[in-house]
Amino acid sequence: MTETQFGFDTLAIHAGAQPDPATGARATPIYQTTSFVFDDTDHAADLFALRAFGNIYTRLMNPTTAVLESKVAALEGGTAALATASGHAAQLLVFHALMNPGDEFVAVRQLYGGSINQFNHSFKSFGWNVVWADADDVSTIAAAVSDKTKAIFIESVANPGGRVTDISAISAIAKKAGVPLIVDNTLASPWLCKPLEHGADIVLHSLTKFLGGHGNSMGGIIVDGGNFDWAKDGKYPMLSEPNASYNGMVMYETFGNIAFAITCRVLGLRDLGPAISPTNSFNILTGMETLSLRMERHCSNALKVAEWLQNHDAVEYVNYAGLKDSPHYDLHQKYCPRGAGAVFTFGLKGGFEAGVKCVSSVNLFSHLANVGDTRSLIIHPASTTHSQLTPEQLVQAGANPEILRLSIGIEDVADIIADLDQALS
Ligand SMILES: *Cc1c(COP(=O)(O)O)cnc(C)c1O
């Protein structure tokens, strides 16, 4: 099967998956096992020395998870992928491969609140220093680059503001600086946007959101774009220098265009340990088979809800890149023309109080801290996901006190609107 000839919807179902060689099972089985028997002692030695690929132990790889990894790599157009226990674990492993204490990376402020916390606090404690810039003014990104910079980090469609980032303009800055551009593509999913086609080098997802899509399993994934030259100027010793824990093997020399994914697996995942459970991989694989159908409905519902909110008396403004008067409308047309996603924010005239009241009055909507579920979800970021941020950071992250965040589900849109209507009145 030459998978590159197939369209996106076909790949979402078939990429990476074959009838199970052991049993003929058509759906990918859940290989719920911690470990795998070696053929003989030579085979075991080859696996441990990375002279042969194969299953050893589920912390490192697992056949159910391998199908998930191949599928996401195919949908994103990458060379290889590595699944992890959560989106944040994927971020940890990416930076672990790139950073040494004292190094810097540039990130834009318009990010998922959890990423802002991870970068500001836990990463700082490792000596990995974030330098913040503004996604809406790419000159601030160029200005934030120094000779200590090892990467630039953005989201394609950003959480929570429903905004779209100018990936190719930022890629040009990364190329000039000689550092990889890392794109968190969680809110777009590859159905809406493929960052590697716009110059990204590494793509990340929280599989917990649209790829799994049903709000039932945590997961994350790292996709290797396969194009970055890790040896060029010695900035990335974990990739370009002999590795003492693999008898002096040089990852980039040995693994070429999949070296980044392999390094995250055999050094990051091996030593730090945030492996995804095979059952979660199975749940996410099942969800991904309907990714296109779900995203199409998510986006069309979201646009209708955004348009309806825009005309509602209680609503001050709606931040959704799919609306023609949005400052991000042109970027949405460029990077994700099939839709502007399902997550966006709106501001209530009644401020913080009105926000809290609306969240407590919904029935069909669930009040919770997730996005990308089949169900419609609502949250008040300022008092929850973004509550650890200072008032200034709240505004910079697009989480002002009067703002509510919606993740529009795939229910009947009339029912979604009716629920908001009764909550707002
Ligand atoms: C949820 C989310 C994450 C973190 O993923 P987890 O699976 O919750 O660890 C990162 N980025 C974005 C955009 C997210 O929505």
mmCIF file of N, CA and C in Angstrom, residues 95 98-107 127-131 141-152 177-180 233-237:
data_model
loop_
_atom_site.group_PDB
_atom_site.id
_atom_site.type_symbol
_atom_site.label_atom_id
_atom_site.label_comp_id
_atom_site.label_asym_id
_atom_site.label_seq_id
_atom_site.Cartn_x
_atom_site.Cartn_y
_atom_site.Cartn_z
ATOM 1 N N PHE A 95 11.420 19.344 24.379
ATOM 2 C CA PHE A 95 12.416 20.282 24.919
ATOM 3 C C PHE A 95 13.587 19.548 25.568
ATOM 4 N N LEU A 98 16.175 19.065 23.065
ATOM 5 C CA LEU A 98 16.783 20.265 22.470
ATOM 6 C C LEU A 98 17.589 21.117 23.442
ATOM 7 N N MET A 99 17.205 21.088 24.728
ATOM 8 C CA MET A 99 17.680 22.112 25.659
ATOM 9 C C MET A 99 18.725 21.573 26.637
ATOM 10 N N ASN A 100 19.662 22.443 26.992
ATOM 11 C CA ASN A 100 20.541 22.211 28.126
ATOM 12 C C ASN A 100 20.317 23.343 29.121
ATOM 13 N N PRO A 101 20.698 23.139 30.404
ATOM 14 C CA PRO A 101 20.511 24.221 31.371
ATOM 15 C C PRO A 101 21.177 25.502 30.879
ATOM 16 N N GLY A 102 20.433 26.615 31.007
ATOM 17 C CA GLY A 102 20.955 27.904 30.544
ATOM 18 C C GLY A 102 20.503 28.279 29.145
ATOM 19 N N ASP A 103 19.964 27.306 28.399
ATOM 20 C CA ASP A 103 19.462 27.598 27.052
ATOM 21 C C ASP A 103 18.128 28.341 27.122
ATOM 22 N N GLU A 104 17.777 28.957 25.987
ATOM 23 C CA GLU A 104 16.503 29.685 25.888
ATOM 24 C C GLU A 104 15.661 29.135 24.742
ATOM 25 N N PHE A 105 14.361 29.328 24.843
ATOM 26 C CA PHE A 105 13.493 29.156 23.673
ATOM 27 C C PHE A 105 12.494 30.299 23.666
ATOM 28 N N VAL A 106 12.032 30.642 22.453
ATOM 29 C CA VAL A 106 11.066 31.726 22.317
ATOM 30 C C VAL A 106 9.691 31.097 22.166
ATOM 31 N N ALA A 107 8.722 31.565 22.959
ATOM 32 C CA ALA A 107 7.336 31.110 22.802
ATOM 33 C C ALA A 107 6.445 32.330 22.727
ATOM 34 N N GLY A 127 16.312 24.926 34.198
ATOM 35 C CA GLY A 127 17.242 25.844 33.538
ATOM 36 C C GLY A 127 16.931 26.067 32.072
ATOM 37 N N TRP A 128 15.719 25.712 31.647
ATOM 38 C CA TRP A 128 15.286 25.964 30.255
ATOM 39 C C TRP A 128 14.465 27.243 30.286
ATOM 40 N N ASN A 129 15.007 28.311 29.737
ATOM 41 C CA ASN A 129 14.412 29.632 29.947
ATOM 42 C C ASN A 129 13.550 30.075 28.773
ATOM 43 N N VAL A 130 12.271 30.321 29.063
ATOM 44 C CA VAL A 130 11.357 30.794 28.027
ATOM 45 C C VAL A 130 11.514 32.307 27.890
ATOM 46 N N VAL A 131 11.499 32.794 26.644
ATOM 47 C CA VAL A 131 11.463 34.233 26.363
ATOM 48 C C VAL A 131 10.168 34.469 25.602
ATOM 49 N N ILE A 141 9.065 38.314 17.827
ATOM 50 C CA ILE A 141 9.675 36.975 17.871
ATOM 51 C C ILE A 141 11.122 37.062 17.416
ATOM 52 N N ALA A 142 11.330 37.764 16.300
ATOM 53 C CA ALA A 142 12.703 37.953 15.811
ATOM 54 C C ALA A 142 13.548 38.651 16.874
ATOM 55 N N ALA A 143 12.944 39.642 17.549
ATOM 56 C CA ALA A 143 13.695 40.408 18.548
ATOM 57 C C ALA A 143 14.028 39.554 19.778
ATOM 58 N N ALA A 144 13.238 38.508 20.027
ATOM 59 C CA ALA A 144 13.452 37.681 21.226
ATOM 60 C C ALA A 144 14.542 36.623 21.017
ATOM 61 N N VAL A 145 14.945 36.416 19.759
ATOM 62 C CA VAL A 145 15.960 35.392 19.468
ATOM 63 C C VAL A 145 17.338 35.878 19.918
ATOM 64 N N SER A 146 18.082 34.991 20.594
ATOM 65 C CA SER A 146 19.466 35.330 20.971
ATOM 66 C C SER A 146 20.362 34.150 20.597
ATOM 67 N N ASP A 147 21.656 34.243 20.911
ATOM 68 C CA ASP A 147 22.522 33.111 20.552
ATOM 69 C C ASP A 147 22.314 31.912 21.487
ATOM 70 N N LYS A 148 21.465 32.089 22.513
ATOM 71 C CA LYS A 148 21.130 30.944 23.374
ATOM 72 C C LYS A 148 19.848 30.256 22.933
ATOM 73 N N THR A 149 19.136 30.830 21.937
ATOM 74 C CA THR A 149 17.833 30.285 21.523
ATOM 75 C C THR A 149 17.995 28.928 20.856
ATOM 76 N N LYS A 150 17.197 27.941 21.296
ATOM 77 C CA LYS A 150 17.263 26.601 20.705
ATOM 78 C C LYS A 150 15.997 26.224 19.937
ATOM 79 N N ALA A 151 14.915 27.008 20.082
ATOM 80 C CA ALA A 151 13.667 26.655 19.394
ATOM 81 C C ALA A 151 12.682 27.810 19.496
ATOM 82 N N ILE A 152 11.694 27.786 18.603
ATOM 83 C CA ILE A 152 10.560 28.727 18.684
ATOM 84 C C ILE A 152 9.289 27.890 18.784
ATOM 85 N N ALA A 177 17.395 31.982 12.240
ATOM 86 C CA ALA A 177 18.084 31.767 13.516
ATOM 87 C C ALA A 177 18.731 30.380 13.584
ATOM 88 N N GLY A 178 18.410 29.502 12.614
ATOM 89 C CA GLY A 178 18.967 28.141 12.622
ATOM 90 C C GLY A 178 18.396 27.272 13.727
ATOM 91 N N VAL A 179 17.125 27.522 14.102
ATOM 92 C CA VAL A 179 16.490 26.723 15.159
ATOM 93 C C VAL A 179 15.175 26.149 14.639
ATOM 94 N N PRO A 180 14.716 25.031 15.210
ATOM 95 C CA PRO A 180 13.463 24.442 14.739
ATOM 96 C C PRO A 180 12.235 25.236 15.205
ATOM 97 N N ASP A 233 25.405 23.269 13.441
ATOM 98 C CA ASP A 233 26.340 24.072 14.228
ATOM 99 C C ASP A 233 26.489 23.614 15.680
ATOM 100 N N GLY A 234 26.292 22.319 15.890
ATOM 101 C CA GLY A 234 26.581 21.765 17.213
ATOM 102 C C GLY A 234 25.667 22.246 18.333
ATOM 103 N N LYS A 235 24.510 22.837 17.964
ATOM 104 C CA LYS A 235 23.599 23.359 18.995
ATOM 105 C C LYS A 235 22.829 22.273 19.718
ATOM 106 N N TYR A 236 22.759 21.087 19.113
ATOM 107 C CA TYR A 236 21.876 20.038 19.656
ATOM 108 C C TYR A 236 22.665 18.769 19.951
ATOM 109 N N PRO A 237 23.496 18.822 21.009
ATOM 110 C CA PRO A 237 24.412 17.704 21.271
ATOM 111 C C PRO A 237 23.711 16.359 21.457
#
